[in-house]
PDB file of C-alpha atoms in Angstrom:
ATOM      1  CA  MET A   1     -50.171-130.326 -40.691  1.00  0.00           C
ATOM      2  CA  SER A   2     -52.388-129.013 -37.925  1.00  0.00           C
ATOM      3  CA  ASP A   3     -55.997-128.148 -38.602  1.00  0.00           C
ATOM      4  CA  ALA A   4     -55.504-124.860 -36.755  1.00  0.00           C
ATOM      5  CA  ASP A   5     -55.557-121.804 -38.981  1.00  0.00           C
ATOM      6  CA  THR A   6     -52.214-120.134 -39.491  1.00  0.00           C
ATOM      7  CA  LEU A   7     -51.732-116.401 -39.147  1.00  0.00           C
ATOM      8  CA  PHE A   8     -51.678-116.192 -42.954  1.00  0.00           C
ATOM      9  CA  GLU A   9     -54.974-118.057 -43.339  1.00  0.00           C
ATOM     10  CA  ARG A  10     -56.550-115.573 -40.955  1.00  0.00           C
ATOM     11  CA  ILE A  11     -55.146-112.685 -43.033  1.00  0.00           C
ATOM     12  CA  ILE A  12     -56.448-114.288 -46.245  1.00  0.00           C
ATOM     13  CA  ALA A  13     -59.882-114.659 -44.603  1.00  0.00           C
ATOM     14  CA  ARG A  14     -59.665-110.969 -43.551  1.00  0.00           C
ATOM     15  CA  GLU A  15     -59.953-111.955 -39.887  1.00  0.00           C
ATOM     16  CA  LEU A  16     -56.694-110.094 -39.190  1.00  0.00           C
ATOM     17  CA  PRO A  17     -55.646-106.782 -40.732  1.00  0.00           C
ATOM     18  CA  ALA A  18     -52.802-106.527 -43.221  1.00  0.00           C
ATOM     19  CA  ASP A  19     -51.387-103.883 -45.529  1.00  0.00           C
ATOM     20  CA  ILE A  20     -52.295-105.618 -48.796  1.00  0.00           C
ATOM     21  CA  VAL A  21     -50.105-104.754 -51.787  1.00  0.00           C
ATOM     22  CA  HIS A  22     -51.604-107.030 -54.462  1.00  0.00           C
ATOM     23  CA  GLU A  23     -54.129-109.833 -54.776  1.00  0.00           C
ATOM     24  CA  THR A  24     -55.007-112.406 -57.424  1.00  0.00           C
ATOM     25  CA  ASP A  25     -57.492-115.260 -57.466  1.00  0.00           C
ATOM     26  CA  THR A  26     -54.813-117.577 -56.031  1.00  0.00           C
ATOM     27  CA  THR A  27     -52.395-115.350 -54.081  1.00  0.00           C
ATOM     28  CA  LEU A  28     -52.242-112.494 -51.592  1.00  0.00           C
ATOM     29  CA  ALA A  29     -49.310-110.110 -51.080  1.00  0.00           C
ATOM     30  CA  PHE A  30     -48.969-107.953 -47.967  1.00  0.00           C
ATOM     31  CA  ARG A  31     -46.275-106.035 -46.091  1.00  0.00           C
ATOM     32  CA  ASP A  32     -44.286-107.891 -43.444  1.00  0.00           C
ATOM     33  CA  ILE A  33     -44.899-106.431 -39.982  1.00  0.00           C
ATOM     34  CA  HIS A  34     -41.213-106.971 -39.110  1.00  0.00           C
ATOM     35  CA  PRO A  35     -39.460-105.834 -42.321  1.00  0.00           C
ATOM     36  CA  GLN A  36     -35.929-107.005 -42.989  1.00  0.00           C
ATOM     37  CA  ALA A  37     -35.367-104.528 -45.839  1.00  0.00           C
ATOM     38  CA  ALA A  38     -36.719-101.151 -46.935  1.00  0.00           C
ATOM     39  CA  THR A  39     -39.357-103.096 -48.867  1.00  0.00           C
ATOM     40  CA  HIS A  40     -40.462-106.448 -47.455  1.00  0.00           C
ATOM     41  CA  VAL A  41     -43.643-107.988 -48.837  1.00  0.00           C
ATOM     42  CA  LEU A  42     -44.899-111.526 -48.238  1.00  0.00           C
ATOM     43  CA  VAL A  43     -46.622-113.455 -51.019  1.00  0.00           C
ATOM     44  CA  VAL A  44     -48.795-116.372 -49.934  1.00  0.00           C
ATOM     45  CA  PRO A  45     -50.921-118.791 -51.915  1.00  0.00           C
ATOM     46  CA  LYS A  46     -54.521-118.773 -50.729  1.00  0.00           C
ATOM     47  CA  LYS A  47     -54.402-122.562 -50.508  1.00  0.00           C
ATOM     48  CA  ARG A  48     -52.211-123.766 -47.645  1.00  0.00           C
ATOM     49  CA  TYR A  49     -49.095-125.865 -48.166  1.00  0.00           C
ATOM     50  CA  ARG A  50     -46.480-126.223 -45.431  1.00  0.00           C
ATOM     51  CA  ASN A  51     -43.435-125.160 -47.467  1.00  0.00           C
ATOM     52  CA  VAL A  52     -42.220-124.516 -50.997  1.00  0.00           C
ATOM     53  CA  ALA A  53     -41.152-128.137 -51.575  1.00  0.00           C
ATOM     54  CA  GLU A  54     -44.629-129.377 -50.675  1.00  0.00           C
ATOM     55  CA  LEU A  55     -46.204-126.737 -52.921  1.00  0.00           C
ATOM     56  CA  ALA A  56     -43.918-127.567 -55.866  1.00  0.00           C
ATOM     57  CA  ALA A  57     -44.743-131.270 -55.614  1.00  0.00           C
ATOM     58  CA  ALA A  58     -48.493-130.776 -55.210  1.00  0.00           C
ATOM     59  CA  ASP A  59     -49.297-127.790 -57.425  1.00  0.00           C
ATOM     60  CA  PRO A  60     -46.565-126.433 -59.741  1.00  0.00           C
ATOM     61  CA  GLN A  61     -49.005-123.967 -61.315  1.00  0.00           C
ATOM     62  CA  LEU A  62     -49.770-122.417 -57.934  1.00  0.00           C
ATOM     63  CA  LEU A  63     -46.024-122.089 -57.297  1.00  0.00           C
ATOM     64  CA  ALA A  64     -45.760-120.295 -60.651  1.00  0.00           C
ATOM     65  CA  ASP A  65     -48.604-118.006 -59.528  1.00  0.00           C
ATOM     66  CA  VAL A  66     -46.698-117.153 -56.333  1.00  0.00           C
ATOM     67  CA  ILE A  67     -43.580-116.265 -58.353  1.00  0.00           C
ATOM     68  CA  ALA A  68     -45.620-114.217 -60.839  1.00  0.00           C
ATOM     69  CA  THR A  69     -47.226-112.317 -57.957  1.00  0.00           C
ATOM     70  CA  ALA A  70     -43.795-111.706 -56.403  1.00  0.00           C
ATOM     71  CA  SER A  71     -42.613-110.287 -59.727  1.00  0.00           C
ATOM     72  CA  LYS A  72     -45.692-108.063 -59.949  1.00  0.00           C
ATOM     73  CA  VAL A  73     -45.090-106.839 -56.392  1.00  0.00           C
ATOM     74  CA  ALA A  74     -41.507-105.933 -57.334  1.00  0.00           C
ATOM     75  CA  GLU A  75     -42.851-103.935 -60.266  1.00  0.00           C
ATOM     76  CA  LEU A  76     -45.533-102.199 -58.178  1.00  0.00           C
ATOM     77  CA  GLU A  77     -42.984-101.342 -55.467  1.00  0.00           C
ATOM     78  CA  GLY A  78     -40.459 -99.982 -57.997  1.00  0.00           C
ATOM     79  CA  LEU A  79     -37.893-102.685 -57.259  1.00  0.00           C
ATOM     80  CA  ASP A  80     -37.533-104.050 -60.768  1.00  0.00           C
ATOM     81  CA  GLY A  81     -35.043-101.355 -61.830  1.00  0.00           C
ATOM     82  CA  ASN A  82     -32.330-101.980 -59.218  1.00  0.00           C
ATOM     83  CA  GLY A  83     -33.060-105.573 -58.273  1.00  0.00           C
ATOM     84  CA  TYR A  84     -34.797-107.497 -55.561  1.00  0.00           C
ATOM     85  CA  ARG A  85     -34.688-110.834 -53.820  1.00  0.00           C
ATOM     86  CA  ILE A  86     -37.359-113.542 -53.593  1.00  0.00           C
ATOM     87  CA  VAL A  87     -36.755-115.895 -50.662  1.00  0.00           C
ATOM     88  CA  PHE A  88     -38.545-119.031 -49.464  1.00  0.00           C
ATOM     89  CA  ASN A  89     -37.535-120.287 -46.006  1.00  0.00           C
ATOM     90  CA  THR A  90     -38.207-124.013 -45.657  1.00  0.00           C
ATOM     91  CA  ASP A  91     -38.692-125.310 -42.119  1.00  0.00           C
ATOM     92  CA  SER A  92     -37.339-124.080 -38.815  1.00  0.00           C
ATOM     93  CA  HIS A  93     -33.574-124.315 -39.446  1.00  0.00           C
ATOM     94  CA  ALA A  94     -34.027-121.952 -42.380  1.00  0.00           C
ATOM     95  CA  GLY A  95     -36.039-119.521 -40.287  1.00  0.00           C
ATOM     96  CA  GLN A  96     -39.582-120.457 -41.303  1.00  0.00           C
ATOM     97  CA  THR A  97     -41.890-119.497 -38.437  1.00  0.00           C
ATOM     98  CA  VAL A  98     -45.306-119.658 -40.124  1.00  0.00           C
ATOM     99  CA  PHE A  99     -45.870-123.044 -41.713  1.00  0.00           C
ATOM    100  CA  HIS A 100     -47.895-121.813 -44.666  1.00  0.00           C
ATOM    101  CA  VAL A 101     -45.549-121.401 -47.625  1.00  0.00           C
ATOM    102  CA  HIS A 102     -44.690-117.794 -48.380  1.00  0.00           C
ATOM    103  CA  ALA A 103     -42.228-115.866 -50.509  1.00  0.00           C
ATOM    104  CA  HIS A 104     -40.428-112.838 -49.139  1.00  0.00           C
ATOM    105  CA  VAL A 105     -39.936-110.034 -51.671  1.00  0.00           C
ATOM    106  CA  LEU A 106     -37.064-107.892 -50.404  1.00  0.00           C
ATOM    107  CA  GLY A 107     -35.500-104.782 -51.888  1.00  0.00           C
ATOM    108  CA  GLY A 108     -35.416-101.023 -51.912  1.00  0.00           C
ATOM    109  CA  GLU A 109     -31.829-100.971 -50.681  1.00  0.00           C
ATOM    110  CA  GLN A 110     -28.536-102.816 -51.131  1.00  0.00           C
ATOM    111  CA  LEU A 111     -29.071-106.265 -49.622  1.00  0.00           C
ATOM    112  CA  GLY A 112     -26.425-108.219 -47.740  1.00  0.00           C
ATOM    113  CA  HIS A 113     -25.245-111.761 -48.247  1.00  0.00           C
ATOM    114  CA  PHE A 114     -27.041-114.942 -47.229  1.00  0.00           C
ATOM    115  CA  GLY A 115     -26.242-117.150 -44.290  1.00  0.00           C
ATOM    116  CA  ARG A 116     -24.127-116.238 -41.334  1.00  0.00           C
TER     117      ARG A 116
END
């Protein structure tokens, strides 16, 4: 992994602006600037791991924190009544473009199917 700060690390450090939805000691949740659903919030751990597999292997508790924050975001955004999706993209073929693990919380409308 490069030593260069990712976009998300710069948001966590408050070097770049973001519309923050929720924050804990270990996670930060903010609105995606290119939403793919009516509600699209990203949840990132404050400690950088490249992808969800790396995070799960290194720090299962932090992965649990990310999921708990995603669930809290769904509640705060009013998504828990009709349903929502939590998505982790792992590496470039899955569409990951920022290599700092992050969960997408999507909802607020009927969502389509996965894949092509």
